[in-house]
XYZ file of N, CA and C in Angstrom:
357
model
N 12.479 13.502 -52.189
C 13.777 13.335 -52.793
C 14.911 13.534 -51.790
N 14.744 14.332 -50.766
C 15.849 14.477 -49.836
C 16.223 13.158 -49.178
N 15.248 12.277 -49.013
C 15.560 10.980 -48.414
C 16.435 10.141 -49.335
N 16.187 10.238 -50.628
C 16.993 9.495 -51.590
C 18.421 10.021 -51.629
N 18.585 11.323 -51.531
C 19.920 11.904 -51.541
C 20.692 11.466 -50.315
N 20.006 11.346 -49.188
C 20.662 10.891 -47.972
C 21.060 9.426 -48.081
N 20.286 8.655 -48.855
C 20.572 7.235 -48.996
C 21.672 6.982 -50.021
N 22.137 8.009 -50.715
C 23.207 7.848 -51.678
C 22.721 7.717 -53.115
N 21.448 7.818 -53.339
C 20.902 7.765 -54.689
C 20.858 9.183 -55.222
N 21.590 9.442 -56.280
C 21.666 10.795 -56.795
C 20.509 11.143 -57.713
N 20.089 10.182 -58.538
C 19.040 10.484 -59.494
C 18.186 9.244 -59.695
N 16.924 9.443 -59.846
C 16.004 8.346 -60.082
C 15.718 8.303 -61.578
N 15.950 7.150 -62.185
C 15.693 7.009 -63.618
C 14.195 6.929 -63.848
N 13.762 7.607 -64.894
C 12.349 7.585 -65.237
C 12.012 6.225 -65.846
N 10.811 5.769 -65.635
C 10.366 4.491 -66.195
C 10.343 4.609 -67.715
N 10.823 3.580 -68.419
C 10.815 3.662 -69.882
C 9.384 3.729 -70.401
N 9.207 4.496 -71.450
C 7.864 4.637 -71.998
C 7.522 3.417 -72.854
N 6.267 3.111 -72.923
C 5.796 1.989 -73.730
C 6.039 2.251 -75.206
N 5.868 3.497 -75.642
C 6.086 3.839 -77.047
C 7.551 3.670 -77.439
N 8.448 4.041 -76.578
C 9.874 3.882 -76.860
C 10.263 2.418 -76.982
N 9.704 1.586 -76.093
C 9.989 0.151 -76.144
C 9.436 -0.458 -77.432
N 8.238 -0.041 -77.808
C 7.642 -0.564 -79.044
C 8.450 -0.125 -80.263
N 8.947 1.107 -80.255
C 9.759 1.593 -81.367
C 11.051 0.790 -81.478
N 11.711 0.548 -80.360
C 12.957 -0.222 -80.383
C 12.709 -1.657 -80.836
N 11.619 -2.251 -80.396
C 11.275 -3.610 -80.823
C 10.974 -3.643 -82.320
N 10.221 -2.670 -82.812
C 9.912 -2.605 -84.238
C 11.161 -2.403 -85.080
N 12.082 -1.563 -84.615
C 13.332 -1.338 -85.339
C 14.181 -2.610 -85.363
N 14.197 -3.342 -84.269
C 14.965 -4.592 -84.228
C 14.372 -5.618 -85.187
N 13.058 -5.746 -85.222
C 12.398 -6.701 -86.118
C 12.628 -6.295 -87.571
N 12.520 -5.009 -87.885
C 12.748 -4.541 -89.256
C 14.197 -4.785 -89.668
N 15.129 -4.547 -88.771
C 16.540 -4.804 -89.079
C 16.794 -6.273 -89.330
N 16.205 -7.134 -88.515
C 16.354 -8.573 -88.704
C 15.752 -9.006 -90.039
N 14.577 -8.484 -90.374
C 13.932 -8.838 -91.644
C 14.777 -8.378 -92.831
N 15.372 -7.199 -92.726
C 16.232 -6.695 -93.789
C 17.462 -7.581 -93.971
N 18.096 -7.957 -92.875
C 19.265 -8.838 -92.964
C 18.893 -10.206 -93.536
N 17.754 -10.751 -93.118
C 17.313 -12.051 -93.636
C 17.008 -11.963 -95.131
N 16.384 -10.870 -95.564
C 16.091 -10.688 -96.984
C 17.354 -10.572 -97.819
N 18.330 -9.818 -97.322
C 19.604 -9.706 -98.039
C 20.314 -11.052 -98.121
N 20.290 -11.796 -97.039
C 20.941 -13.108 -97.025
C 20.284 -14.039 -98.044
N 18.948 -14.070 -98.088
C 18.241 -14.926 -99.052
C 18.520 -14.482 -100.489
N 18.565 -13.179 -100.720
C 18.834 -12.671 -102.068
C 20.194 -13.153 -102.568
N 21.228 -12.985 -101.759
C 22.562 -13.395 -102.184
C 22.695 -14.911 -102.231
N 21.978 -15.611 -101.366
C 22.008 -17.071 -101.385
C 21.438 -17.589 -102.708
N 20.326 -17.027 -103.165
C 19.724 -17.438 -104.436
C 20.636 -17.104 -105.603
N 21.255 -15.932 -105.564
C 22.118 -15.512 -106.663
C 23.310 -16.454 -106.809
N 23.945 -16.816 -105.719
C 25.113 -17.692 -105.806
C 24.711 -19.126 -106.113
N 23.568 -19.559 -105.620
C 23.103 -20.922 -105.899
C 22.703 -21.056 -107.363
N 22.091 -20.031 -107.938
C 21.663 -20.084 -109.338
C 22.862 -20.183 -110.276
N 23.969 -19.603 -109.896
C 25.153 -19.654 -110.753
C 25.715 -21.076 -110.834
N 25.485 -21.894 -109.834
C 26.029 -23.249 -109.787
C 25.086 -24.288 -110.388
N 23.874 -23.912 -110.713
C 22.887 -24.887 -111.165
C 23.297 -25.550 -112.467
N 23.129 -26.851 -112.509
C 23.408 -27.627 -113.720
C 22.117 -28.033 -114.408
N 20.994 -27.830 -113.768
C 19.697 -28.262 -114.283
C 18.772 -27.055 -114.360
N 18.189 -26.819 -115.555
C 17.325 -25.659 -115.742
C 16.219 -25.998 -116.737
N 14.992 -25.619 -116.414
C 13.884 -25.740 -117.361
C 13.934 -24.496 -118.244
N 14.287 -24.698 -119.513
C 14.454 -23.581 -120.440
C 13.099 -23.069 -120.910
N 12.198 -23.987 -121.269
C 10.882 -23.592 -121.751
C 9.916 -24.740 -121.538
N 8.637 -24.407 -121.475
C 7.609 -25.431 -121.289
C 6.350 -24.967 -121.999
N 5.681 -25.907 -122.679
C 4.448 -25.572 -123.392
C 3.408 -26.654 -123.132
N 2.209 -26.226 -122.777
C 1.114 -27.161 -122.542
C 0.521 -27.586 -123.879
N 0.280 -28.887 -124.030
C -0.353 -29.412 -125.236
C -1.828 -29.673 -124.986
N -2.126 -30.351 -123.909
C -3.501 -30.603 -123.479
C -3.536 -30.393 -121.975
N -4.677 -30.693 -121.371
C -4.806 -30.489 -119.928
C -3.806 -31.328 -119.141
N -3.519 -32.517 -119.595
C -2.631 -33.402 -118.857
C -1.299 -33.665 -119.519
N -0.977 -32.934 -120.596
C 0.269 -33.212 -121.311
C 0.964 -31.910 -121.696
N 2.278 -31.945 -121.647
C 3.070 -30.786 -122.047
C 4.433 -31.268 -122.522
N 5.153 -30.363 -123.140
C 6.538 -30.632 -123.530
C 7.411 -29.602 -122.830
N 8.641 -29.994 -122.555
C 9.565 -29.097 -121.868
C 10.961 -29.281 -122.443
N 11.696 -28.195 -122.478
C 13.110 -28.251 -122.841
C 13.891 -28.072 -121.555
N 14.747 -29.031 -121.271
C 15.527 -29.048 -120.041
C 17.005 -28.944 -120.383
N 17.709 -28.040 -119.721
C 19.149 -27.921 -119.918
C 19.839 -28.638 -118.766
N 20.692 -29.601 -119.107
C 21.463 -30.361 -118.130
C 22.929 -30.179 -118.523
N 23.638 -29.356 -117.780
C 25.011 -29.033 -118.165
C 24.998 -28.294 -119.488
N 25.661 -28.860 -120.517
C 25.629 -28.232 -121.845
C 24.722 -28.992 -122.807
N 23.933 -29.924 -122.285
C 22.984 -30.690 -123.121
C 21.589 -30.114 -122.961
N 20.792 -30.175 -124.046
C 19.390 -29.767 -123.993
C 18.537 -30.964 -124.361
N 17.526 -31.235 -123.551
C 16.663 -32.399 -123.746
C 15.229 -31.933 -123.951
N 14.550 -32.555 -124.904
C 13.130 -32.310 -125.109
C 12.389 -33.429 -124.398
N 11.559 -33.058 -123.421
C 10.839 -34.041 -122.615
C 9.353 -33.938 -122.858
N 8.683 -35.082 -122.865
C 7.230 -35.135 -122.890
C 6.753 -35.417 -121.478
N 5.840 -34.599 -120.987
C 5.346 -34.729 -119.620
C 3.846 -34.981 -119.686
N 3.406 -36.061 -119.034
C 1.974 -36.366 -118.999
C 1.648 -36.982 -117.647
N 0.386 -37.345 -117.481
C -0.014 -37.978 -116.228
C 0.609 -39.367 -116.089
N 1.041 -39.953 -117.211
C 1.699 -41.257 -117.174
C 3.157 -41.160 -116.741
N 3.748 -39.975 -116.837
C 5.137 -39.805 -116.450
C 5.871 -38.859 -117.376
N 7.188 -38.957 -117.354
C 8.054 -38.102 -118.160
C 8.843 -38.986 -119.112
N 8.902 -38.587 -120.384
C 9.661 -39.342 -121.394
C 10.627 -38.423 -122.114
N 11.790 -38.963 -122.420
C 12.748 -38.240 -123.239
C 12.307 -38.389 -124.688
N 11.982 -37.271 -125.321
C 11.567 -37.311 -126.720
C 12.776 -37.224 -127.645
N 13.708 -36.346 -127.306
C 14.866 -36.159 -128.172
C 15.900 -35.335 -127.429
N 17.171 -35.601 -127.735
C 18.239 -34.733 -127.256
C 18.468 -33.687 -128.338
N 18.379 -32.429 -127.951
C 18.560 -31.338 -128.898
C 20.034 -30.982 -128.989
N 20.374 -30.172 -129.976
C 21.762 -29.740 -130.127
C 22.195 -28.956 -128.896
N 23.466 -29.026 -128.565
C 23.974 -28.390 -127.353
C 23.996 -26.875 -127.447
N 24.323 -26.331 -128.599
C 24.444 -24.893 -128.731
C 23.114 -24.218 -129.033
N 22.133 -24.957 -129.470
C 20.845 -24.373 -129.789
C 20.794 -23.736 -131.155
N 21.622 -24.200 -132.089
C 21.631 -23.660 -133.446
C 20.359 -24.102 -134.149
N 19.454 -23.175 -134.483
C 18.192 -23.575 -135.092
C 18.361 -24.237 -136.456
N 19.469 -24.010 -137.131
C 19.677 -24.633 -138.435
C 19.861 -26.129 -138.327
N 20.391 -26.602 -137.219
C 20.630 -28.025 -137.038
C 19.504 -28.721 -136.283
N 18.628 -27.961 -135.655
C 17.572 -28.552 -134.853
C 16.507 -29.183 -135.749
N 15.928 -30.244 -135.263
C 14.856 -30.913 -135.994
C 13.583 -30.080 -135.895
N 12.731 -30.191 -136.909
C 11.469 -29.461 -136.866
C 10.539 -30.119 -135.849
N 9.546 -29.361 -135.438
C 8.592 -29.901 -134.481
C 7.881 -31.122 -135.057
N 7.549 -31.082 -136.326
C 6.862 -32.206 -136.969
C 7.708 -33.467 -136.900
N 9.022 -33.345 -137.155
C 9.909 -34.510 -137.074
C 9.963 -35.067 -135.661
N 10.086 -34.169 -134.694
C 10.166 -34.603 -133.294
C 8.856 -35.252 -132.866
N 7.728 -34.641 -133.270
C 6.427 -35.175 -132.892
C 6.186 -36.541 -133.537
N 6.525 -36.679 -134.804
C 6.354 -37.963 -135.498
C 7.213 -39.040 -134.861
N 8.443 -38.683 -134.524
C 9.345 -39.631 -133.872
C 8.792 -40.063 -132.519
N 8.296 -39.108 -131.738
C 7.736 -39.434 -130.419
C 6.474 -40.275 -130.551
N 5.641 -39.964 -131.527
C 4.418 -40.737 -131.736
C 4.719 -42.169 -132.143
N 5.723 -42.357 -132.997
C 6.079 -43.721 -133.407
C 6.648 -44.500 -132.229
N 7.409 -43.828 -131.365
C 7.929 -44.511 -130.171
C 6.810 -44.908 -129.219
N 5.820 -44.033 -129.100
C 4.702 -44.322 -128.204
C 3.885 -45.500 -128.705
N 3.724 -45.605 -130.051
C 2.955 -46.715 -130.616
C 3.706 -48.028 -130.454
N 5.022 -47.984 -130.562
C 5.828 -49.207 -130.386
C 5.767 -49.675 -128.949
N 5.689 -48.733 -128.010
C 5.678 -49.077 -126.589
C 4.362 -49.648 -126.110
N 3.297 -49.557 -126.919
C 1.971 -50.051 -126.469
C 1.855 -51.524 -126.606
């Protein structure tokens, strides 16, 4: 060490430990992951508030067929979904008042008659 003091070097820095470097790297990665998670959380929250299209409910009828209620703005649509495609079965009331809504039997009969006419 006397040679270093003569050369003008007052103190020799110790080599960084491998454990310290790994800890700092792990803390940086965890901090980045936390920031990315927060950003995605708030991004989803603000994007969901602007959505005009939402699947309200869906029910499977058979293996390849189901019905779905889709909200588009203030309109609600009853859709039939099958391997052949998607069909609009009926536009439901906008407010969802069950007193004004058609019964399932009426909707099903109407859809069945439309399907027979289309064949």
